[in-house]
Structure formats: C-alpha cells, structure tokens
mmCIF file of N, CA and C in Angstrom:
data_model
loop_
_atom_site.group_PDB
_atom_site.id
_atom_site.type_symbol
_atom_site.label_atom_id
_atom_site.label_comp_id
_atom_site.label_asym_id
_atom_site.label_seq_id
_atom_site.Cartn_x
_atom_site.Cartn_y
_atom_site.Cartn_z
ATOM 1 N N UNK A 1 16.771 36.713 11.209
ATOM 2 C CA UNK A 1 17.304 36.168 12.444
ATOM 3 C C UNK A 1 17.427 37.294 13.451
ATOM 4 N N UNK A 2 16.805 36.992 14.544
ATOM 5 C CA UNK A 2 17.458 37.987 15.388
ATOM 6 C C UNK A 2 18.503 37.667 16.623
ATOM 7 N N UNK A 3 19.249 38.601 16.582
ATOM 8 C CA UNK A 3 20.579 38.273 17.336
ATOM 9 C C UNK A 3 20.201 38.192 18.993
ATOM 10 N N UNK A 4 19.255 38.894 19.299
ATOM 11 C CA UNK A 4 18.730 39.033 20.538
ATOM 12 C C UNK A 4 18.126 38.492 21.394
ATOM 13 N N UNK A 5 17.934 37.400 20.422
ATOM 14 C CA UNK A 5 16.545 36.402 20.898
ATOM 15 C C UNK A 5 17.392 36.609 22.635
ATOM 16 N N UNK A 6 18.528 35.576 22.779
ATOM 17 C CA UNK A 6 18.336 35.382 24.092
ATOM 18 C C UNK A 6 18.386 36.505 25.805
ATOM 19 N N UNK A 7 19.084 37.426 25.261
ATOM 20 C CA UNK A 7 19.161 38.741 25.732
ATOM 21 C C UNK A 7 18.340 38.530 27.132
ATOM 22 N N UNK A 8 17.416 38.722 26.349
ATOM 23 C CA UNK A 8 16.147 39.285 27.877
ATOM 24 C C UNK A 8 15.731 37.711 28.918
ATOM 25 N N UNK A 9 16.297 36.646 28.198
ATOM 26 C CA UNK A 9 15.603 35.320 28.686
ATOM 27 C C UNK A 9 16.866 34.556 29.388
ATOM 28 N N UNK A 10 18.487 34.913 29.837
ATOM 29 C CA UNK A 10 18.910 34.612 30.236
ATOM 30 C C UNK A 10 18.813 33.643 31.472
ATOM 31 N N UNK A 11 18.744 34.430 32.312
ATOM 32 C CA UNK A 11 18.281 33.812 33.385
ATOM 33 C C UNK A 11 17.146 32.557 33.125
ATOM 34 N N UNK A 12 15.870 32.798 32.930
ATOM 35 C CA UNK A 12 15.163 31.707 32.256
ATOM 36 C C UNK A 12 15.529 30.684 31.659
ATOM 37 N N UNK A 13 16.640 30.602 30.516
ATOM 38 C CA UNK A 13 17.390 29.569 30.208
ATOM 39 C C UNK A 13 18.483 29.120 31.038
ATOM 40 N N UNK A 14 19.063 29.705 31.761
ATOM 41 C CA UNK A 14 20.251 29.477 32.752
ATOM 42 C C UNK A 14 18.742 28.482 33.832
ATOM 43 N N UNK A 15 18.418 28.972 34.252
ATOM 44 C CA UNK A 15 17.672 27.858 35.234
ATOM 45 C C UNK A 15 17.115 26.613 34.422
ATOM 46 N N UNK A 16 16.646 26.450 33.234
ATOM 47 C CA UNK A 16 16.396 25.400 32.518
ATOM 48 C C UNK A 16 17.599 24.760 32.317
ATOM 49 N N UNK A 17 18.109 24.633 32.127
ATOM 50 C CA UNK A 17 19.716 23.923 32.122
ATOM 51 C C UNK A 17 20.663 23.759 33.490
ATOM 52 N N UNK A 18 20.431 24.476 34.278
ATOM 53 C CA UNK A 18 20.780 24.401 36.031
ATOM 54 C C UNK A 18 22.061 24.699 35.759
ATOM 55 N N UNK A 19 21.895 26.689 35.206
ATOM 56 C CA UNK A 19 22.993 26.612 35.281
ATOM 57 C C UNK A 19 23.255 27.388 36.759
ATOM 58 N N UNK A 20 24.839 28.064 36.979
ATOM 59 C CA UNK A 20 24.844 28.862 37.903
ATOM 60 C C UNK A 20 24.636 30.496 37.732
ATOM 61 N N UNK A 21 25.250 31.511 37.856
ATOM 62 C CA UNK A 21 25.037 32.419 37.425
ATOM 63 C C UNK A 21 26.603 32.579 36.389
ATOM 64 N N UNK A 22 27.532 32.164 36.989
ATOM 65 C CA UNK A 22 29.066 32.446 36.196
ATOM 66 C C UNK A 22 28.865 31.837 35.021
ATOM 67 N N UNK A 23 27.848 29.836 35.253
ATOM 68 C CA UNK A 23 28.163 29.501 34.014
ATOM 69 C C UNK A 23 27.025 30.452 32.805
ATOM 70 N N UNK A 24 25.739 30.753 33.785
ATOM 71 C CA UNK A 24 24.868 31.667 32.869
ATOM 72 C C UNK A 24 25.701 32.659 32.222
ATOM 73 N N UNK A 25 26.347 33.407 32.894
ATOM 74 C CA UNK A 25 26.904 34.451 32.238
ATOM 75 C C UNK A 25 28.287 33.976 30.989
ATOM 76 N N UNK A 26 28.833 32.844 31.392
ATOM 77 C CA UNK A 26 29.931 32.796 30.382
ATOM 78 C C UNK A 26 29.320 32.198 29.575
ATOM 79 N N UNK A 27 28.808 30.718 29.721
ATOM 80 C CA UNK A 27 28.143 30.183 28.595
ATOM 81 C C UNK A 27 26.976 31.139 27.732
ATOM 82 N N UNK A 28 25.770 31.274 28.038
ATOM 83 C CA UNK A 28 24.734 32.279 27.577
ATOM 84 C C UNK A 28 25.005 33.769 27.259
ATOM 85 N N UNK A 29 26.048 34.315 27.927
ATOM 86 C CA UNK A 29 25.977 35.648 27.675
ATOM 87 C C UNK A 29 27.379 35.647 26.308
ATOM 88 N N UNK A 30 28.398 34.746 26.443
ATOM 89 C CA UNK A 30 29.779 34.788 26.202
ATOM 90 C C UNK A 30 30.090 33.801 25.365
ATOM 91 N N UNK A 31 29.743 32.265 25.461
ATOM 92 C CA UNK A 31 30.295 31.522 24.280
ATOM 93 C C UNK A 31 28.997 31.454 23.015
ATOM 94 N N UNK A 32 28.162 31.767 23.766
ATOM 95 C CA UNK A 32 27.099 31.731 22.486
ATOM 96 C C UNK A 32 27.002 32.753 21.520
ATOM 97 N N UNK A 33 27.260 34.256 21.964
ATOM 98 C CA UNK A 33 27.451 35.452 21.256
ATOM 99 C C UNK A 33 28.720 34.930 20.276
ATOM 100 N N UNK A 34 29.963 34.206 21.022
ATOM 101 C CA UNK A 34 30.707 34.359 20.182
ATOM 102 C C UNK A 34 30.506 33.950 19.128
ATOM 103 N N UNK A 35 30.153 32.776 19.447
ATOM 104 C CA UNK A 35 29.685 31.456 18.304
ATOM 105 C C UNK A 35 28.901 32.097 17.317
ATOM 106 N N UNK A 36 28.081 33.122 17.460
ATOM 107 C CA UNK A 36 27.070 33.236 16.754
ATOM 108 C C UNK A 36 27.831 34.341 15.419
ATOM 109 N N UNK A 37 28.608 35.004 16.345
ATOM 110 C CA UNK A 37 29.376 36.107 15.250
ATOM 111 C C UNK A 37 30.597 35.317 14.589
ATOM 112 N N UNK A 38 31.120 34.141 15.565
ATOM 113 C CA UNK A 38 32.584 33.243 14.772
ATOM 114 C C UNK A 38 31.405 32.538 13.325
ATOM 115 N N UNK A 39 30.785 32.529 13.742
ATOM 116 C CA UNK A 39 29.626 31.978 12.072
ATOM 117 C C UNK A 39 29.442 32.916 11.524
ATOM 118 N N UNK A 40 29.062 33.725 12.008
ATOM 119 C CA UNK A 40 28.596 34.774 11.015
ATOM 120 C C UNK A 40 29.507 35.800 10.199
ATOM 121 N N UNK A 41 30.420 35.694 10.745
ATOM 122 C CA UNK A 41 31.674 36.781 9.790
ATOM 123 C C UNK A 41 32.063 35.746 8.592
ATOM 124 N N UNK A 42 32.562 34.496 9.098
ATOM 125 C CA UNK A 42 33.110 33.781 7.479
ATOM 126 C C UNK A 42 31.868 34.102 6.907
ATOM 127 N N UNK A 43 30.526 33.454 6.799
ATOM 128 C CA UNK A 43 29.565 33.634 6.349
ATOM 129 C C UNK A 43 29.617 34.778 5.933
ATOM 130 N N UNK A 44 29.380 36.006 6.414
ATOM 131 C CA UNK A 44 29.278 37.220 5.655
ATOM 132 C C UNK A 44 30.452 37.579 4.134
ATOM 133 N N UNK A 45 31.482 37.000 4.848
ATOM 134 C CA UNK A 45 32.812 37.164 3.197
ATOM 135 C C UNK A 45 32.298 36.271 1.705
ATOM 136 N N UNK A 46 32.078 34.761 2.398
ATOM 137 C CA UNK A 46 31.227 33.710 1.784
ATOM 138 C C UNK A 46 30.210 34.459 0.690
ATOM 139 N N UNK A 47 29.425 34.651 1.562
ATOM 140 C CA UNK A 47 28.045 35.237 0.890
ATOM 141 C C UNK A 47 28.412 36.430 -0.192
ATOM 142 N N UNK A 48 29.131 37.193 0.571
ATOM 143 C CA UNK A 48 29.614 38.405 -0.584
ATOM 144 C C UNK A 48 30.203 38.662 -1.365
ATOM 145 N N UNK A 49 31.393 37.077 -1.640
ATOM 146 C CA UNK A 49 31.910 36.555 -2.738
ATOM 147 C C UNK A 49 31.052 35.748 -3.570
ATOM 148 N N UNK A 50 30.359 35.464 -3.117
ATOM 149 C CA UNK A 50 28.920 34.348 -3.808
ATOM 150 C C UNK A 50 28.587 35.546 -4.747
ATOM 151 N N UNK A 51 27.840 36.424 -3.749
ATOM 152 C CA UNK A 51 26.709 37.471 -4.485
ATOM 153 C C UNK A 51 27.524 38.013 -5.623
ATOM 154 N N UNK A 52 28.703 37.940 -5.395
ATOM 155 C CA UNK A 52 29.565 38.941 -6.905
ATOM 156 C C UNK A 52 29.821 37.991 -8.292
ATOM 157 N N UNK A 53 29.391 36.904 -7.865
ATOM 158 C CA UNK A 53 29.668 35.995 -9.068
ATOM 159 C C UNK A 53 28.459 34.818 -9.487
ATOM 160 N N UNK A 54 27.550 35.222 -8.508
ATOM 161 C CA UNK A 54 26.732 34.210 -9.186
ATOM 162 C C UNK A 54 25.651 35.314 -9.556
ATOM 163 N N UNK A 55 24.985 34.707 -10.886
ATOM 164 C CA UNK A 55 23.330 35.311 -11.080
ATOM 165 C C UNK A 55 22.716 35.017 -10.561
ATOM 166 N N UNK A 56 22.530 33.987 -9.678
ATOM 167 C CA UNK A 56 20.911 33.650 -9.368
ATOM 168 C C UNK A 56 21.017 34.199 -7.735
ATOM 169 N N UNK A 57 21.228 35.334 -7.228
ATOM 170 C CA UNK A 57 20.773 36.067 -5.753
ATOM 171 C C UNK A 57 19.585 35.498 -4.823
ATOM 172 N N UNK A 58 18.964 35.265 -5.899
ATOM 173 C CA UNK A 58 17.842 34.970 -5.035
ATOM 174 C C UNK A 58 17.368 34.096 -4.413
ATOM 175 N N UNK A 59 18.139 32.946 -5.545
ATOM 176 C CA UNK A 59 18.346 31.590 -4.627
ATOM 177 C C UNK A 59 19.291 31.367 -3.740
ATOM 178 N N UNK A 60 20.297 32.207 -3.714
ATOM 179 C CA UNK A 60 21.473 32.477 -2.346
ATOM 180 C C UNK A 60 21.016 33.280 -1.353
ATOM 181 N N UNK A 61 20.234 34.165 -1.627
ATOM 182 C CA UNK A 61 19.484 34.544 -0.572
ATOM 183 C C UNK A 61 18.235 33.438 0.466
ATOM 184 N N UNK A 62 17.579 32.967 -0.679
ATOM 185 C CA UNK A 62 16.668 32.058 -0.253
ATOM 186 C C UNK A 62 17.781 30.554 1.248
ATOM 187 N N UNK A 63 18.523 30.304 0.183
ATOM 188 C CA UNK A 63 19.712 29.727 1.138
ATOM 189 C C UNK A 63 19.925 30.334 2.687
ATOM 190 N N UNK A 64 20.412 30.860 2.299
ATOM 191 C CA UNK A 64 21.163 31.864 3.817
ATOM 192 C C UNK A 64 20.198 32.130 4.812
ATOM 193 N N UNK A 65 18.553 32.387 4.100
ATOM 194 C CA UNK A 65 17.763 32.849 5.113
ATOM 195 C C UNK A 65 16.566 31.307 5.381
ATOM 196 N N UNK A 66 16.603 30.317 4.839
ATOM 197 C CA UNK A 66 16.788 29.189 5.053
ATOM 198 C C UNK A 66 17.327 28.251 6.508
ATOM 199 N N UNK A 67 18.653 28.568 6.052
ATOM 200 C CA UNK A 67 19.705 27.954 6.843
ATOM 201 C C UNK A 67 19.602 29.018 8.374
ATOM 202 N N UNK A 68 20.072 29.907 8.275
ATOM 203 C CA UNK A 68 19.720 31.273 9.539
ATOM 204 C C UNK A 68 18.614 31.014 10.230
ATOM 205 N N UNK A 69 17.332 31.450 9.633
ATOM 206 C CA UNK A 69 16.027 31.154 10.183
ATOM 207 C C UNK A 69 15.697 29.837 10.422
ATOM 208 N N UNK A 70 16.368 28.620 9.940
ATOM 209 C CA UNK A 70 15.837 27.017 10.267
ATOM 210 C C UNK A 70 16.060 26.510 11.356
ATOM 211 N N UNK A 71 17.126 27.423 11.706
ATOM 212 C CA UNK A 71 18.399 27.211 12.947
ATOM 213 C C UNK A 71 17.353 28.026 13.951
ATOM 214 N N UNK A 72 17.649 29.374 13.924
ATOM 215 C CA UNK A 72 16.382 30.153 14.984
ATOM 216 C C UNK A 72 15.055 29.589 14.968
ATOM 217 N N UNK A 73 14.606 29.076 14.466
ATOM 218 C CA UNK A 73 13.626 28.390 14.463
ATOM 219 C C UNK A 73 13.479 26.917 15.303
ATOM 220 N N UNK A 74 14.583 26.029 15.258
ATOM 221 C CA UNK A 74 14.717 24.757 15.772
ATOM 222 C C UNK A 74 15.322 25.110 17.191
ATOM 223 N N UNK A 75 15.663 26.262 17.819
ATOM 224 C CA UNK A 75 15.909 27.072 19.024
ATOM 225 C C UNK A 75 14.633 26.509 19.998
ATOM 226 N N UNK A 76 13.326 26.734 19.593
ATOM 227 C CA UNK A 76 12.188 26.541 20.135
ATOM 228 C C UNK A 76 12.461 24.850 21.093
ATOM 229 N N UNK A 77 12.868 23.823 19.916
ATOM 230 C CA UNK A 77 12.872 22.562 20.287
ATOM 231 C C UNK A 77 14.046 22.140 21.046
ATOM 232 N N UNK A 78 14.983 22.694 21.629
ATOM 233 C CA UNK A 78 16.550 22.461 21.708
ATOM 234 C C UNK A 78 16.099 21.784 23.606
ATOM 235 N N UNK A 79 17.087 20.757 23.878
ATOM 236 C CA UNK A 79 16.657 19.985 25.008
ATOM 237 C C UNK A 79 18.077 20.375 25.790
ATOM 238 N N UNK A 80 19.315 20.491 24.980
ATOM 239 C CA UNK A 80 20.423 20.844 25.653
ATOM 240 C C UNK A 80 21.295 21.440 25.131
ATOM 241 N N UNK A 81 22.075 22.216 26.183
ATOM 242 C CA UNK A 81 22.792 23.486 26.197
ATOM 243 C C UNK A 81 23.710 23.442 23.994
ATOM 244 N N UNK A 82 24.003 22.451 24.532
ATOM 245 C CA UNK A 82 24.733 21.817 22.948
ATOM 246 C C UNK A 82 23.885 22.412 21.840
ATOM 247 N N UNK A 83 22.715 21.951 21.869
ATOM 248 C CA UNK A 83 21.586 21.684 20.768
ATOM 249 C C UNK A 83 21.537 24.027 20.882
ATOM 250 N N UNK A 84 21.305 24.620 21.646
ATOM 251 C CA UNK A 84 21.176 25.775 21.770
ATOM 252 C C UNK A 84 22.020 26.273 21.106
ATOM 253 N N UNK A 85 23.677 26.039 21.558
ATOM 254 C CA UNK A 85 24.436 26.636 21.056
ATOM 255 C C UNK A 85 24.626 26.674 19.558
ATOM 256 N N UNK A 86 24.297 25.510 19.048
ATOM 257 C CA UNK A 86 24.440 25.269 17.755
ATOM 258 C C UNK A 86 23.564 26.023 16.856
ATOM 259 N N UNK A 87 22.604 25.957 17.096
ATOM 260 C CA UNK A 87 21.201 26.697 16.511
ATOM 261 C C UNK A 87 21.508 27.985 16.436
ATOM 262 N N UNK A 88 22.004 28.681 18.011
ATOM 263 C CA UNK A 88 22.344 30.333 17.511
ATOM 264 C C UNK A 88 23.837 30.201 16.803
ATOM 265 N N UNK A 89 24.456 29.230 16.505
ATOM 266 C CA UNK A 89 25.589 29.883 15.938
ATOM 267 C C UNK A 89 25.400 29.794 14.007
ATOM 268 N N UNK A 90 24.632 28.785 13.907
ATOM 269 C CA UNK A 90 23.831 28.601 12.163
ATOM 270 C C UNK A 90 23.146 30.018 12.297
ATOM 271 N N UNK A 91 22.466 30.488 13.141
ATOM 272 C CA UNK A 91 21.615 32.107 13.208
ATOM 273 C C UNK A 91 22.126 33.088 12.561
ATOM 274 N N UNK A 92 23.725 32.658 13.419
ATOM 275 C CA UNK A 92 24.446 33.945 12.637
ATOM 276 C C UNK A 92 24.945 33.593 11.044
ATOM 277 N N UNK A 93 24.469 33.055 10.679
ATOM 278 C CA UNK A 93 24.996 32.500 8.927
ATOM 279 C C UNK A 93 23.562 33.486 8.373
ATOM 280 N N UNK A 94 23.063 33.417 8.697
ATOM 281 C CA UNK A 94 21.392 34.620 8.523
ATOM 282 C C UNK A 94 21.787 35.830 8.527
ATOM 283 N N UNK A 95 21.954 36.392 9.901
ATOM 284 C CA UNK A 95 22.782 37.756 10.039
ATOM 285 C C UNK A 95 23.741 37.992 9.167
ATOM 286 N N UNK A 96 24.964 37.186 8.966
ATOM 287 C CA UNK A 96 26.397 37.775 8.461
ATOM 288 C C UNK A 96 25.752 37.296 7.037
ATOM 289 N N UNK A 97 25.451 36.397 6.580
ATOM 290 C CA UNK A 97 25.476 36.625 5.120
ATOM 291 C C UNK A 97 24.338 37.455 4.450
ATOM 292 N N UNK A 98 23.177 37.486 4.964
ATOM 293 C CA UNK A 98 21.903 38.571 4.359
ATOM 294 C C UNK A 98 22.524 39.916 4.138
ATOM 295 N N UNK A 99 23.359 41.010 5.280
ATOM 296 C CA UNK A 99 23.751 41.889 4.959
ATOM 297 C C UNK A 99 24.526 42.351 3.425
ATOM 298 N N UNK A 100 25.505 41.518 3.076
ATOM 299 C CA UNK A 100 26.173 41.647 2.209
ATOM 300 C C UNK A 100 25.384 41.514 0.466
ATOM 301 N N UNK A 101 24.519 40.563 1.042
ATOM 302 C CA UNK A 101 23.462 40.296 0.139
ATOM 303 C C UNK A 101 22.567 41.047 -0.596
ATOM 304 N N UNK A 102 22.149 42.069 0.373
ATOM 305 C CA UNK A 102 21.195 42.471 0.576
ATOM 306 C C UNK A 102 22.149 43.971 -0.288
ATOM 307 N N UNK A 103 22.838 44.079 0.107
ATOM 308 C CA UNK A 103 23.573 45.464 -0.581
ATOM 309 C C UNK A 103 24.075 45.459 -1.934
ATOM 310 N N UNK A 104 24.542 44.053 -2.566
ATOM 311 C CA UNK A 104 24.674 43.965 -3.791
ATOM 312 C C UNK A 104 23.556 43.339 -4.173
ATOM 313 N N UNK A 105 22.396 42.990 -4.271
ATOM 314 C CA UNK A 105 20.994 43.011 -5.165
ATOM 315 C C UNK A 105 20.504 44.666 -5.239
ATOM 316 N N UNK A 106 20.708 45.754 -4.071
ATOM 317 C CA UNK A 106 20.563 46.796 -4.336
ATOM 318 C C UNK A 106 21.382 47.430 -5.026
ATOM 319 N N UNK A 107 23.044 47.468 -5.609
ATOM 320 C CA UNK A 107 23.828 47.744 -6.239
ATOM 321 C C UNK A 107 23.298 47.639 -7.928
ATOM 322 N N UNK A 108 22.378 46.588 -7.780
ATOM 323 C CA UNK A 108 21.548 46.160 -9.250
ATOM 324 C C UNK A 108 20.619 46.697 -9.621
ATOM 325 N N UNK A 109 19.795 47.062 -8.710
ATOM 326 C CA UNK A 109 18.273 47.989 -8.489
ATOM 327 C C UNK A 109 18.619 49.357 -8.428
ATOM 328 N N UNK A 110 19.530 49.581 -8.142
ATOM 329 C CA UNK A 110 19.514 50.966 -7.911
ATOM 330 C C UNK A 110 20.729 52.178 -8.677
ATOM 331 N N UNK A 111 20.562 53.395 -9.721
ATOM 332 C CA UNK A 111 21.932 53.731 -10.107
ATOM 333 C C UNK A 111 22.412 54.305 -8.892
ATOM 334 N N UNK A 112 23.896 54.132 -9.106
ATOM 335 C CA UNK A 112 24.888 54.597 -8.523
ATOM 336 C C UNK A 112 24.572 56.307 -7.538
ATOM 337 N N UNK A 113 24.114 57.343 -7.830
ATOM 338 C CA UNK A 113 23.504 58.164 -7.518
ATOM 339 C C UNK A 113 22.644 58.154 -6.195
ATOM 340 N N UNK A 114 21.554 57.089 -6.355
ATOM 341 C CA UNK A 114 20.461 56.762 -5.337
ATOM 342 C C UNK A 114 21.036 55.824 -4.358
ATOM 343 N N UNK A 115 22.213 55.083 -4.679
ATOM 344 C CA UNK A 115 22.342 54.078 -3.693
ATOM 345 C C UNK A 115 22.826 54.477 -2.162
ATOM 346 N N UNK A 116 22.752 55.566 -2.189
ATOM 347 C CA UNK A 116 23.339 56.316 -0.970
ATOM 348 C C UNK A 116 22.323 56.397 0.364
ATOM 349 N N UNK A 117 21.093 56.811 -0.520
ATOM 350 C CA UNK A 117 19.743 56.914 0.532
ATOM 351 C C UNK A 117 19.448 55.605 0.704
ATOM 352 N N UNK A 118 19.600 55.050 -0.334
ATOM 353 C CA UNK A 118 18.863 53.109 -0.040
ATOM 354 C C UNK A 118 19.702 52.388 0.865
ATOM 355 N N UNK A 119 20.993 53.148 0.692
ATOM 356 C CA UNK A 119 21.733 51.829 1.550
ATOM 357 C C UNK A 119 21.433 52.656 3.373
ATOM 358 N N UNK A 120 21.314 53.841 3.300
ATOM 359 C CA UNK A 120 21.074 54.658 4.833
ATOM 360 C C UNK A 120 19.683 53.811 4.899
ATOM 361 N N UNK A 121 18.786 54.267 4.245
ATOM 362 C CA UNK A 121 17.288 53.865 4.404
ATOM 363 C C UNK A 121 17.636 51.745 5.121
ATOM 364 N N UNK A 122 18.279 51.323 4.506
ATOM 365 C CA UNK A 122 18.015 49.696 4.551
ATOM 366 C C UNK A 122 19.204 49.567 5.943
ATOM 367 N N UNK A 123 20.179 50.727 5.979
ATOM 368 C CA UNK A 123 20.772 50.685 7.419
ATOM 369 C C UNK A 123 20.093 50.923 8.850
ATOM 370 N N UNK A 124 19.165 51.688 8.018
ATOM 371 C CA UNK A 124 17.854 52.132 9.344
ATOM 372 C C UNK A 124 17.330 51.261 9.945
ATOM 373 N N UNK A 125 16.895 50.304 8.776
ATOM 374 C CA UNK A 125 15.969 49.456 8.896
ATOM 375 C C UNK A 125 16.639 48.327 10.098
ATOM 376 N N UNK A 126 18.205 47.960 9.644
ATOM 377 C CA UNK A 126 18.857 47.157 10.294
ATOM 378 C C UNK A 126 18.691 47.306 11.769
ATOM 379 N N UNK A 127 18.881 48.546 12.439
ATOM 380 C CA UNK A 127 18.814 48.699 13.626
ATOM 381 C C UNK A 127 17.770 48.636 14.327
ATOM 382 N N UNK A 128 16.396 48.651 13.376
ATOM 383 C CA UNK A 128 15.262 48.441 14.047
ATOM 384 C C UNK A 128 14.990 47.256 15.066
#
C-alpha cells in the first residue's frame, strides 16, 4: 500500500469532487490521512498479537495485504468522496499491520545476532 498515493494529486481530486481549497485541504489533506493511520494503528497491535500466536503467518499476511491492497486498489473506481475515504482508510490496515508482520516472520528466519542488519536492511527498504 502506499500511503502517498494521494499527495501529489490533491488538487486533481479536490476539483473532481468540487471541492474548495479549505475543503481540499481538510478533507484530502486531513480527514483522510487521519483515517488512514486511525486504521492502521489498531491494525498494526491486531496483527502483532496475531503474528505471536498463530502459525500460519503467511496466511495473515496474505490477509492484511489482501484487505490493504483490495482497498488501494478499488481507489481507482471510487465515484464519491465517501467511497475514497473508505478505501484509503482499509489501506492503512496494509501499512499498520504488514510492518509488525513482517518483523516477526524475520524473528523466525533469522538468529538473534543477524536480526539487527535485517531489520535496518528491511527499515531501508520501508522508506523507499
């Protein structure tokens, strides 16, 4: 998922929806960010209590990036402001729960020793 999608396309979506610039900026810049991180933090605890107790990761992973990406994905088709908001705020269930995920399947792969570079190396990656 990427958190950014709308970033650069503000304006562009603010005129598809007629908005103004205040509501562009509060709605698009302000309730949607929130939304997207108010999903994505429970999600991230969720997920990282999941990952500590279940075996099967991969199908909780498969889940999360499912649900995250189905949502960024159905972004493309969205007709109103509603339908938008909703989509990036499932996005962030992608974001907040993959992280946590993603660090305990490496906790498994990797001894204790190495997990230091893997988790810098896969932090790198994050910011890309």
């Amino acid at each position: 998922a990427d958190q950014n999608l709308l970033s650069p396309n503000l304006t562009a979506i603010a005129t598809e929806f007629n908005f103004s610039d205040n509501q562009r900026d509060k709605k698009l810049g302000g309730d949607i960010a929130i939304a997207f991180f108010m999903v994505g933090v429970p999600a991230s605890f969720l997920v990282g209590c999941l990952a500590d107790v279940l075996n099967r990761r991969s199908l909780l992973f498969l889940w999360v990036i499912c649900i995250g990406e189905g949502a960024c994905m159905a972004t493309y088709w969205v007709r109103t402001y509603q339908q938008l908001y909703w989509c990036r705020a499932l996005t962030g269930c992608s974001v907040g729960g993959a992280l946590p995920l993603i660090y305990s399947v490496l906790g498994d792969y990797y001894e204790p020793k190495e997990r230091g570079w893997v988790s810098g190396a896969i932090s790198m990656g994050c910011g890309v």
